[in-house]
Tab-separated table of C-alpha atoms and ligand atoms in Angstrom:
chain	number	residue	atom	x	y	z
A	184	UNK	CA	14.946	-5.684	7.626
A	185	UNK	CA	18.259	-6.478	5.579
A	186	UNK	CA	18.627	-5.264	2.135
A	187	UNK	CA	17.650	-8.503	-0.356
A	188	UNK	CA	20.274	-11.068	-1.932
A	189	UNK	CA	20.906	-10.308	-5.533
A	190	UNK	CA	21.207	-13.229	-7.704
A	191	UNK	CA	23.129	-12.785	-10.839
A	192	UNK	CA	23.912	-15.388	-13.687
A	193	UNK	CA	26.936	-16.136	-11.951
A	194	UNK	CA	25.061	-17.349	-8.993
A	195	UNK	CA	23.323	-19.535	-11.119
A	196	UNK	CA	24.610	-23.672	-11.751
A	197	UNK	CA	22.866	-24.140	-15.207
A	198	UNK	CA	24.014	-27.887	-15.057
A	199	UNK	CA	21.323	-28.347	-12.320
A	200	UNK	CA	18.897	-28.532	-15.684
A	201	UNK	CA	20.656	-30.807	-17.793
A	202	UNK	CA	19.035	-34.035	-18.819
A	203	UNK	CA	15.776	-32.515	-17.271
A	204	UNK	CA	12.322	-32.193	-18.955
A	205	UNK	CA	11.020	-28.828	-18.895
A	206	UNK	CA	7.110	-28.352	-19.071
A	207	UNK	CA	5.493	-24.621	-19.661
A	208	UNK	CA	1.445	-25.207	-18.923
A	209	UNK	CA	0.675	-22.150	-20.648
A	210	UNK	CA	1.711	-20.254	-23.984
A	211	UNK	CA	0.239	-16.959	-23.333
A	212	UNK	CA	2.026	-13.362	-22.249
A	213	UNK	CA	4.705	-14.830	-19.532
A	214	UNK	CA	4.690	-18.845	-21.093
A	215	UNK	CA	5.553	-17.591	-24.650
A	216	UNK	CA	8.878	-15.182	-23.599
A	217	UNK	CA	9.935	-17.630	-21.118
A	218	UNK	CA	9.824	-20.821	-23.108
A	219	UNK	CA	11.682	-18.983	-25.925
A	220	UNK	CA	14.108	-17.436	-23.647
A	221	UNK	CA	15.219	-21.062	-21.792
A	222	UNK	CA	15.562	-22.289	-25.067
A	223	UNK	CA	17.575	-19.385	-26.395
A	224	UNK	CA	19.595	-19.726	-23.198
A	225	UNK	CA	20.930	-23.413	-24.819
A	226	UNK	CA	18.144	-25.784	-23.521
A	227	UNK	CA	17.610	-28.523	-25.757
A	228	UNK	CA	14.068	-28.041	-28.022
A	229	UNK	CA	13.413	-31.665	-26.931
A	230	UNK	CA	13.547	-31.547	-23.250
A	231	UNK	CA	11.056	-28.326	-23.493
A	232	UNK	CA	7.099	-29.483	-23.953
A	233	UNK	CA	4.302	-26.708	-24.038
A	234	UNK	CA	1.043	-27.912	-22.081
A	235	UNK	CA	-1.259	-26.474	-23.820
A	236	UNK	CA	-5.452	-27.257	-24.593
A	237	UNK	CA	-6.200	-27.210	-28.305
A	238	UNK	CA	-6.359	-23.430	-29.100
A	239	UNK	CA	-4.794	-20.091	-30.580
A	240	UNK	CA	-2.034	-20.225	-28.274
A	241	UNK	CA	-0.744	-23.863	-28.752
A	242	UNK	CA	-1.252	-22.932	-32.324
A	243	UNK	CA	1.415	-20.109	-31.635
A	244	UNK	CA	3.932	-22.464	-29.910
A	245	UNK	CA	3.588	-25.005	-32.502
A	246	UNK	CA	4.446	-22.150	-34.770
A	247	UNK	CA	7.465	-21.048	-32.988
A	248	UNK	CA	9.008	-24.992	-33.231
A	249	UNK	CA	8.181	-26.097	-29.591
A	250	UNK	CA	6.342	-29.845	-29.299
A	251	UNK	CA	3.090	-29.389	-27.813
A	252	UNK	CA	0.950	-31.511	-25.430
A	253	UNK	CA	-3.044	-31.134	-25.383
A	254	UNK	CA	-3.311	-33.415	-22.724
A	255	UNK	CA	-1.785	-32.075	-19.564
A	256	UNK	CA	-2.181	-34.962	-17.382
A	257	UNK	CA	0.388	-36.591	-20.018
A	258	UNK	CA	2.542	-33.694	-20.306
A	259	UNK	CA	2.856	-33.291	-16.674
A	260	UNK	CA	3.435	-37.270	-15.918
A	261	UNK	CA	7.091	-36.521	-17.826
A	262	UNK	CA	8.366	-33.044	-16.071
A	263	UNK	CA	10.880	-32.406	-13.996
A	264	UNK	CA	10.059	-28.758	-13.398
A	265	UNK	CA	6.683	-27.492	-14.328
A	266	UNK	CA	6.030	-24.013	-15.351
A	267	UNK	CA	2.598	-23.108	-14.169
A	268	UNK	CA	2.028	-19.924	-16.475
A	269	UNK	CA	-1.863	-19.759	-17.119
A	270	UNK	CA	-4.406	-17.528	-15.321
A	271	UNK	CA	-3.739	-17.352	-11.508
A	272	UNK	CA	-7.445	-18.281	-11.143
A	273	UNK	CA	-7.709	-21.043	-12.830
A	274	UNK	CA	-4.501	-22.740	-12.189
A	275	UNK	CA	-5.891	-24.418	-8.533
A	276	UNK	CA	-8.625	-26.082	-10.605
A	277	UNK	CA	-6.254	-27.413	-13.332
A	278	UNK	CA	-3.111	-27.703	-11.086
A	279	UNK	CA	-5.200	-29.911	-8.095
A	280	UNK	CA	-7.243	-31.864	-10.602
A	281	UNK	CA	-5.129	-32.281	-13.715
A	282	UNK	CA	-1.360	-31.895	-13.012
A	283	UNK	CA	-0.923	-33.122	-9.776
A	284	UNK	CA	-2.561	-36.637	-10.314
A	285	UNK	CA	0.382	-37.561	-12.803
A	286	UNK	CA	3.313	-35.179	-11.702
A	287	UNK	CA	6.581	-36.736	-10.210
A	288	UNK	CA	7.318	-36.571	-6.523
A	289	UNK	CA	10.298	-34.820	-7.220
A	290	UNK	CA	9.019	-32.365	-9.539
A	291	UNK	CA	10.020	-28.715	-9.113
A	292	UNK	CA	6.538	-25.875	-9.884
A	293	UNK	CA	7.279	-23.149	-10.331
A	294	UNK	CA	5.205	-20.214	-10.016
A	295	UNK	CA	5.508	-16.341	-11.403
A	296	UNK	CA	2.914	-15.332	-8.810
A	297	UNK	CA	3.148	-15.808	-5.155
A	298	UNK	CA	-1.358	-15.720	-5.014
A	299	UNK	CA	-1.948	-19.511	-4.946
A	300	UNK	CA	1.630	-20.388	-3.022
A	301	UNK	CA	0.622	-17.941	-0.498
A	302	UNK	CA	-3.305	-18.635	0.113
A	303	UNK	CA	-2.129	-22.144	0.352
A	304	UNK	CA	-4.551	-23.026	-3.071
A	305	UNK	CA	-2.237	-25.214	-4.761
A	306	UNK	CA	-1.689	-28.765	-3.235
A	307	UNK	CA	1.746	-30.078	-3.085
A	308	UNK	CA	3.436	-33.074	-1.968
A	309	UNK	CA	6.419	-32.169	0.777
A	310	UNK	CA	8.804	-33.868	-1.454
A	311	UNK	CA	8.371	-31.763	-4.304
A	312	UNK	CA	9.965	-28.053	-4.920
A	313	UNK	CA	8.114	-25.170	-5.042
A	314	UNK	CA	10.229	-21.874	-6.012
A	315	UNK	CA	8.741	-18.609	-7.425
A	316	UNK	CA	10.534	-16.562	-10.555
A	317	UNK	CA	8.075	-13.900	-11.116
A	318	UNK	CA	9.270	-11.562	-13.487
A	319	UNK	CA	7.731	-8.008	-12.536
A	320	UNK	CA	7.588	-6.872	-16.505
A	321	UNK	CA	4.975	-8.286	-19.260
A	322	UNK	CA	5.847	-10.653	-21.343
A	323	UNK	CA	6.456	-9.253	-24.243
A	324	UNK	CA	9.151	-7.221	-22.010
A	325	UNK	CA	10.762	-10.094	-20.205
A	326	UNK	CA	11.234	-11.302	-24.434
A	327	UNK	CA	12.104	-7.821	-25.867
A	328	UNK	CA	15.202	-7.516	-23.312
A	329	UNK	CA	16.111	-11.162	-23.300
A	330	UNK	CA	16.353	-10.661	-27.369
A	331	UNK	CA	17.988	-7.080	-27.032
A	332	UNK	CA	20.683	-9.050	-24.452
A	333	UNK	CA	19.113	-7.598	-21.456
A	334	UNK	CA	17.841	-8.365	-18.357
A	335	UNK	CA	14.571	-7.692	-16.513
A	336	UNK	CA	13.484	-6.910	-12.753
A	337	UNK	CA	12.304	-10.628	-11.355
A	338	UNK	CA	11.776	-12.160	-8.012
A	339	UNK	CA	13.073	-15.634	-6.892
A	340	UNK	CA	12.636	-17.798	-3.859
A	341	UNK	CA	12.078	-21.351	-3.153
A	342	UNK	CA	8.942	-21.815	-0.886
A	343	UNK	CA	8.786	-25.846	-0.375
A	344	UNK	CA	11.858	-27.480	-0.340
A	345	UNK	CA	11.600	-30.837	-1.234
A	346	UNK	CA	15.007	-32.272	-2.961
A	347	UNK	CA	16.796	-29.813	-0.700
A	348	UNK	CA	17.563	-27.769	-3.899
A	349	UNK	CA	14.950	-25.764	-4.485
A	350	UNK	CA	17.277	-22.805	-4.797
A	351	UNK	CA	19.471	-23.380	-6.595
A	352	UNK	CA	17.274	-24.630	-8.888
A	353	UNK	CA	15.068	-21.681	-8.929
A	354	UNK	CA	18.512	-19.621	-9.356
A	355	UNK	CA	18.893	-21.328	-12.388
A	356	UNK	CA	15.724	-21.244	-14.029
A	357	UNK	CA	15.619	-17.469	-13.417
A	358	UNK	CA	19.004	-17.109	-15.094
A	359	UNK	CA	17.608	-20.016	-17.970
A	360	UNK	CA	15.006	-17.211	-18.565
A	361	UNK	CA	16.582	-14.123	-18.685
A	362	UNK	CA	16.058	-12.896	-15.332
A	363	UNK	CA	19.800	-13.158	-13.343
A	364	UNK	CA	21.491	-10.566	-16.146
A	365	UNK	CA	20.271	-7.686	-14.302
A	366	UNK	CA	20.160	-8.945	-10.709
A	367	UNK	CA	16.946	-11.394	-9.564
A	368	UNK	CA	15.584	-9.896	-6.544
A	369	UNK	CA	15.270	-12.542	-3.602
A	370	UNK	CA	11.967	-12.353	-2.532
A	371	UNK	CA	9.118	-14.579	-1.449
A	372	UNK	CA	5.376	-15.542	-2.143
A	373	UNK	CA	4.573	-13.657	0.891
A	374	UNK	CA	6.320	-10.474	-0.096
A	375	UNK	CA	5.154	-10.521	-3.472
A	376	UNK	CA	1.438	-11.110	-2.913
A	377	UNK	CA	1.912	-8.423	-0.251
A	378	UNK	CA	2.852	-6.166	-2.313
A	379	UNK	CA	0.923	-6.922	-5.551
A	380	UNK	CA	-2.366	-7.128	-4.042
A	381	UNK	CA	-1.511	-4.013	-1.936
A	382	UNK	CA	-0.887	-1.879	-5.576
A	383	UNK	CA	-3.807	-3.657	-6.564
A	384	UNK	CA	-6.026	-2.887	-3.707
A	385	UNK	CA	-4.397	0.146	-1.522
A	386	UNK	CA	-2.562	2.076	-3.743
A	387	UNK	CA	-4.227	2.241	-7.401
A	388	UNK	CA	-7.854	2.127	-6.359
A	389	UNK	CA	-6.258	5.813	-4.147
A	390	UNK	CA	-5.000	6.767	-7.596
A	391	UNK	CA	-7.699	6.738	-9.535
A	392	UNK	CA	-10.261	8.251	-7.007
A	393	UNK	CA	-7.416	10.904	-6.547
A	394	UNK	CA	-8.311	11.628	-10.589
A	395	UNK	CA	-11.708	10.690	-10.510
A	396	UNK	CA	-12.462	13.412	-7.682
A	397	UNK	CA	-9.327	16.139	-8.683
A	398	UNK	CA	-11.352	16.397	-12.467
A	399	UNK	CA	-14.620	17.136	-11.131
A	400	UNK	CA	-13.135	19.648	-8.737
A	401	UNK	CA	-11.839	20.959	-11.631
A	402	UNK	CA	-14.406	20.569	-14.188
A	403	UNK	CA	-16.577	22.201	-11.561
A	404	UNK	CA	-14.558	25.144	-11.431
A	405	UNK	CA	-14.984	25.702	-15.358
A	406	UNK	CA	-12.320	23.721	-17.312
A	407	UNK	CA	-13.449	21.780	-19.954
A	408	UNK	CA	-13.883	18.053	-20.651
A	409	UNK	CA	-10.788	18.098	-23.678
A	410	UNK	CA	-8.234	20.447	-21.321
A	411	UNK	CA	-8.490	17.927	-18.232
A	412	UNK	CA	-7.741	15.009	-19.939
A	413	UNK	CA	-4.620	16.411	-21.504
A	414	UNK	CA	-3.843	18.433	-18.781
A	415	UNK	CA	-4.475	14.951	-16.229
A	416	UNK	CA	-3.151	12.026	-18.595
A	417	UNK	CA	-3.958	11.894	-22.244
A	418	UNK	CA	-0.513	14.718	-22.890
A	419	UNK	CA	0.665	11.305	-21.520
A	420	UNK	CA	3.040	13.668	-18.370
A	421	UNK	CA	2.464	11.204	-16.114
A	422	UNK	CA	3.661	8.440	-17.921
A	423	UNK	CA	6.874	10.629	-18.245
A	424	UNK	CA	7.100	11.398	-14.595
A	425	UNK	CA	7.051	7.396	-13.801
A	426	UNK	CA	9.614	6.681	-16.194
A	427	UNK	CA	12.133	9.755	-15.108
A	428	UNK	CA	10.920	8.158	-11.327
A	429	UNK	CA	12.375	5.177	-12.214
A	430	UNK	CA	15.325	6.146	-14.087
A	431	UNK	CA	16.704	9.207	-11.957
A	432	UNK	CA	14.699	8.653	-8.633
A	433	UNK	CA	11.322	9.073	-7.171
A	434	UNK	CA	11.865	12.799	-6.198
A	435	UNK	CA	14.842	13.791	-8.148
A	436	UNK	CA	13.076	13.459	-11.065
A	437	UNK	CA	10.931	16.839	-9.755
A	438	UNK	CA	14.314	18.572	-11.089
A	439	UNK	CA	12.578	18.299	-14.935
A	440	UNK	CA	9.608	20.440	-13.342
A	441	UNK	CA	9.814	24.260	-13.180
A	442	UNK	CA	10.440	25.808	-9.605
A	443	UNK	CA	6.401	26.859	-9.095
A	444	UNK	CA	5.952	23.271	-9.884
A	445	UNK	CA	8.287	21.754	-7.605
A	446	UNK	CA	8.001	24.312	-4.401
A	447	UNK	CA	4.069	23.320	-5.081
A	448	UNK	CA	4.206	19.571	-5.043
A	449	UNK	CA	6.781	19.143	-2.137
A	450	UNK	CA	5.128	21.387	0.107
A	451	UNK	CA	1.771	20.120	-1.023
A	452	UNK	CA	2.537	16.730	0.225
A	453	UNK	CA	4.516	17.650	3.877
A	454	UNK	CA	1.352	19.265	4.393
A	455	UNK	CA	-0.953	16.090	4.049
A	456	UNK	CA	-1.670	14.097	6.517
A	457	UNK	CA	0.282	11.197	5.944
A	458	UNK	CA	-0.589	9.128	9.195
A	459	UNK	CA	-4.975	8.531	8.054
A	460	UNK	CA	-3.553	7.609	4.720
A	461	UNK	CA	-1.054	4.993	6.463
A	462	UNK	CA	-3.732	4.156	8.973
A	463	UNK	CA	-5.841	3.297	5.675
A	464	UNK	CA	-3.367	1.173	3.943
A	465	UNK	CA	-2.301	-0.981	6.806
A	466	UNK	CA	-6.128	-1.724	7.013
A	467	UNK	CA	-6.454	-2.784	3.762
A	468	UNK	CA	-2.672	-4.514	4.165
A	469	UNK	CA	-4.192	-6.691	7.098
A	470	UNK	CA	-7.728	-6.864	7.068
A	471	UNK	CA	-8.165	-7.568	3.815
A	472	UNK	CA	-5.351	-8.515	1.649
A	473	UNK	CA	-2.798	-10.714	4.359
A	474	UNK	CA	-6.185	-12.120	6.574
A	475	UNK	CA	-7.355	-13.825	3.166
A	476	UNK	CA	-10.935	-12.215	2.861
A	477	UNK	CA	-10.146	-10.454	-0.235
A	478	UNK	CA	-8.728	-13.823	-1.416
A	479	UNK	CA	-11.931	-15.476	-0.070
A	480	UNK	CA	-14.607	-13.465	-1.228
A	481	UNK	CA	-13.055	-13.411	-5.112
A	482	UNK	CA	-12.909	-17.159	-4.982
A	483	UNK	CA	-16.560	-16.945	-4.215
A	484	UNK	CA	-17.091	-14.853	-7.846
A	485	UNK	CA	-14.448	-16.454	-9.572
A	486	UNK	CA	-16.628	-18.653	-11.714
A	487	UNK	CA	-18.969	-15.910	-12.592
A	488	UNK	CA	-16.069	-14.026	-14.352
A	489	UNK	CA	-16.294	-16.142	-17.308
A	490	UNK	CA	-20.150	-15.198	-17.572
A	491	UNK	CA	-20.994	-12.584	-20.292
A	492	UNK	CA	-22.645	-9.349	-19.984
A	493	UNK	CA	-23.441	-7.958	-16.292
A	494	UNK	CA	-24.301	-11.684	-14.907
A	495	UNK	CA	-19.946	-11.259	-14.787
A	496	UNK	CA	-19.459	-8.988	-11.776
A	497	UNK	CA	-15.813	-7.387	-14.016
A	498	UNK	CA	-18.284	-6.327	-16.331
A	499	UNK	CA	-20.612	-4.935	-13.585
A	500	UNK	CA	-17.935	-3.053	-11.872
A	501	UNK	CA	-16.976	-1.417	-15.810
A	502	UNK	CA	-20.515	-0.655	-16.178
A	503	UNK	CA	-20.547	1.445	-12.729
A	504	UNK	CA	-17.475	2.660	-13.253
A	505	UNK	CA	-18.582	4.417	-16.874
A	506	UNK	CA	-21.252	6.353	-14.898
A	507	UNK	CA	-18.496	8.391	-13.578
A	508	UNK	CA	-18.005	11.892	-15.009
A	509	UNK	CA	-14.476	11.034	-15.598
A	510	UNK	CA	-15.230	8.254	-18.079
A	511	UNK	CA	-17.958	10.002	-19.820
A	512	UNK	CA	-16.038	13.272	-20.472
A	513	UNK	CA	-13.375	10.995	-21.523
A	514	UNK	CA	-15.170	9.327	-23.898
A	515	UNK	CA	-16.463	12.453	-25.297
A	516	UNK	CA	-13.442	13.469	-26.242
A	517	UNK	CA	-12.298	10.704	-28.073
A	518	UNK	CA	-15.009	10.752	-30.011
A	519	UNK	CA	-14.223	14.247	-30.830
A	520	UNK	CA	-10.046	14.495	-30.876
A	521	UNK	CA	-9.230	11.200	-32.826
A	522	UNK	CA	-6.989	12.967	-34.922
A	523	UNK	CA	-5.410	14.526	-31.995
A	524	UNK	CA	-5.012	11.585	-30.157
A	525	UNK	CA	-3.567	9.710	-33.186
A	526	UNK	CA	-1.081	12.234	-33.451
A	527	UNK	CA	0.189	11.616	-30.132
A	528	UNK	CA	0.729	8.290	-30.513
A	529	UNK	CA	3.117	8.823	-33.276
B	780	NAI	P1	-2.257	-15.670	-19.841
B	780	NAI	O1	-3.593	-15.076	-19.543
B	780	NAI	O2	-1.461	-15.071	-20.944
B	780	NAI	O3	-2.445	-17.254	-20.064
B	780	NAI	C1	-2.856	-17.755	-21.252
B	780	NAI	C2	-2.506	-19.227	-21.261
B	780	NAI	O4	-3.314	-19.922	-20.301
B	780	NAI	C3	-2.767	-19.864	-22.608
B	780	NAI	O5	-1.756	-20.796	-22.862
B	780	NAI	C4	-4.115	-20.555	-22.418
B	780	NAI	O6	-4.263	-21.666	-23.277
B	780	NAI	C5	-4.008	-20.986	-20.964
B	780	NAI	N1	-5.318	-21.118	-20.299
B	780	NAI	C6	-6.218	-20.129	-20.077
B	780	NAI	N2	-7.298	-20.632	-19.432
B	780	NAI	C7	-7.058	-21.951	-19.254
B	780	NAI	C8	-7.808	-23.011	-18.672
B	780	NAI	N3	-9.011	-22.796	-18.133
B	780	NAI	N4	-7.250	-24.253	-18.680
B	780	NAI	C9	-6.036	-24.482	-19.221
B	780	NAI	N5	-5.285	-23.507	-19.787
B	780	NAI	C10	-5.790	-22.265	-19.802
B	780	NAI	O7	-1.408	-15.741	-18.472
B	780	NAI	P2	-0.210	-14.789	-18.036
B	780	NAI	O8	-0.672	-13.371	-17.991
B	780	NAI	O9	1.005	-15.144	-18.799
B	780	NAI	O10	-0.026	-15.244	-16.512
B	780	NAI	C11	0.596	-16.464	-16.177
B	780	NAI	C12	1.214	-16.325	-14.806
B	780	NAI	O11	2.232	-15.328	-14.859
B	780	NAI	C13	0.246	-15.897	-13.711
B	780	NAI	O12	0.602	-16.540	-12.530
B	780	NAI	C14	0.497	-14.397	-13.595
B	780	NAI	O13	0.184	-13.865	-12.328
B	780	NAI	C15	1.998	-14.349	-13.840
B	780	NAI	N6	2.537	-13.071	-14.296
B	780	NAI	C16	1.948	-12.456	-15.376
B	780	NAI	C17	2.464	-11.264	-15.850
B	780	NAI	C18	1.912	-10.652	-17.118
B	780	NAI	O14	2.623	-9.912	-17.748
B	780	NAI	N7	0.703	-10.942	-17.554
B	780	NAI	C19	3.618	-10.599	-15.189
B	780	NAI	C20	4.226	-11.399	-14.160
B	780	NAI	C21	3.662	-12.573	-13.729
C-alpha cells in the first residue's frame, strides 16, 4: 500500500467557496468548532446558515452571531455544500426525508464520518459531491487548535464525484476548517469506518476485558479495591503512556519506564501469541464490521436507543456491565477517596 497524500493549506484553492452558501445541519461538538472555524478562516457570516431544530444548540449558534434555520428543508433548498454534523444515526432519517427533497443537484455533503457513506445509508443523486473531512479530535479540540493557530489530525476524500470537483472542494473545506495546517490525511469512507468501527469493536472491547479480567486476577491474589484502581488507571499512567506514545513513539516511549519495567513488557508481549489475537480481529474486521451485520443488527435497535430506562438496550448493556467486579470496586472507591481523587484532578 503507498504511504497517503498529505494535503496542506497550500493544496487547498479557497476561491472554489466564494459566492457559495454554506449550510452546517448541526450545532453540536463537531458543527459548533467547524462553523466558527470557516468563518474565522474569512467566510462571509452571510453565506454560512446553521440548520438547526428549535433547541439549546441553535440557541448557542444564535448566540455566537450565526443566522439560524429551524426548518431544514428550507435551509437545505439554498446550500451549496451541506455539512451533515448531527448524530450518525439519525442523519439517514433526516438526510433521506428532509434534506434531500429540497437540496440542489449540484450540492456538495459532506460528511465527518465515513458510517452512512460507506453502508450506502444516505441517498444521493450522481450529480452531486460527496467528500468526507472527518476530523479525528473532538470538537472542542478541532476549536481549541484552530483558535491557538493550530492544526488538527483530519481525513479527506471525495467519495461521489459529481461536478468533477469533489476534491478540490473537499481540500478546501478541510483547510476552511482548520484541518490542512497540520497535514489532512487522504483517506476514504472505507478506511475510516474500517478503522473506527474496528477500535470500536476489535480493539477497545480487548482493552477493557484485558482490565476487567487482569483486576480480578489481582484482586484475587489479595490487593485491594483502592490500590488497583490507582495502580490500573485512576494514578491516570496510562493516560501518560498514550500521550508519550504519541508524542515520542509507540515503543520509544518505554524509555520513561525503569529497566524491570521495560525488559518485562517487551518480552511479555514476544511471548504472546500474536497470530489467535490476529486471527480474532480479522474476524471481527470481516464478519462483522466490513460484511455489514454489525451495521445491520444496530439499525435494527436504533430506535430503541432513545427509550428510557432498560427498554434502551445502551442502558441495558451499562446495567450488565456494573455487575462486574471492576465497576463495583470502582465505585466503592469513589465513594470513599473523593478527596483523593479531587486532588488529582488539580
Ligand atoms: P452531536 O451529538 O454533537 O450533534 C448534536 C447536533 O445534532 C445538534 O445540533 C442537535 O440539534 C442535532 N440533532 C440531534 N438529534 C437530531 C435529530 N433527531 N434531528 C435533527 N437534528 C438533531 O454530533 P457530533 O458528535 O458533533 O457528530 C456529528 C458528526 O461528526 C457525526 O457524523 C460524527 O460521527 C462526526 N464526528 C464526531 C466527533 C466528535 O467529537 N463527537 C469526532 C469526529 C467526527
Amino acid at each position: 500500500m503507498p504511504s497517503a497524500k498529505i494535503f496542506y493549506d497550500s493544496d487547498a484553492d479557497l476561491s472554489l467557496l466564494e459566492g457559495k452558501t454554506i449550510v452546517f445541519l448541526g450545532f453540536g461538538n463537531q458543527g459548533a468548532a467547524q462553523a466558527q472555524n470557516l468563518r474565522d478562516t474569512g467566510i462571509p457570516n452571510d453565506k454560512i446558515l446553521i440548520a438547526n431544530r428549535p433547541d439549546s444548540y441553535a440557541d448557542d449558534a444564535k448566540s455566537k452571531g450565526f443566522i439560524v434555520e429551524n426548518d431544514i428543508a428550507k435551509a437545505a433548498s439554498v446550500a451549496d455544500v451541506i455539512f451533515l454534523l448531527i448524530p450518525d444515526q439519525v442523519q439517514p432519517r433526516v438526510f433521506n426525508d428532509v434534506v434531500q427533497s429540497t437540496l440542489k443537484d449540484t450540492a456538495t455533503i459532506v460528511v465527518a464520518s465515513g458510517y452512512n457513506v460507506f453502508f450506502k445509508l444516505l441517498q444521493f443523486k450522481p450529480t452531486q459531491d460527496v467528500v468526507m473531512v472527518a476530523p479525528r479530535m473532538i470538537g472542542s479540540s478541532v476549536r481549541s487548535l484552530f483558535v491557538k493557530g493550530q492544526g488538527f489530525p483530519c481525513f479527506a476524500s471525495a467519495e461521489q464525484n459529481g461536478t468533477g470537483k469533489a476534491l478540490e472542494i473537499a481540500v478546501a473545506l478541510s483547510r476552511a476548517i482548520g484541518a490542512t495546517k497540520a497535514g489532512a490525511i487522504a483517506s476514504s469512507a472505507y478506511e475510516e469506518t474500517a478503522m473506527d468501527l474496528f477500535a470500536e469493536q476489535a480493539l477497545w472491547p480487548n482493552i477493557i476485558t484485558l482490565f476487567r479480567e487482569g483486576f480480578s486476577v489481582l484482586k484475587e491474589a489479595g490487593c485491594s479495591d483502592e490500590a488497583l484502581c490507582y495502580e490500573m488507571w485512576m494514578s491516570k499512567e496510562p493516560a501518560e503512556i498514550f500521550e508519550r506514545a504519541a508524542e515520542d513513539g509507540f515503543i520509544a516511549q518505554l524509555k520513561y519506564h525503569s529497566v524491570v519495567s521495560q525488559y518485562g513488557q517487551l518480552s511479555g508481549a514476544l511471548a504472546l501469541d500474536g497470530v489467535a489475537v490476529r486471527e480474532h480481529f480479522k474476524n471481527i474486521l470481516h464478519n462483522q464490521v466490513l460484511n455489514g451485520k454489525f451495521c445491520k443488527e444496530f439499525s435494527k435497535i436504533e430506535a430503541d436507543l432513545e427509550k428510557d430506562g432498560y427498554d434502551n438496550p445502551l442502558n441495558e448493556l451499562y446495567r450488565k456491565t456494573e455487575e462486574t467486579e471492576l465497576v463495583q470496586a470502582e465505585k466503592r472507591v469513589r465513594a470513599r477517596l473523593a478527596d483523593l481523587i479531587k486532588s488529582g484532578q488539580q
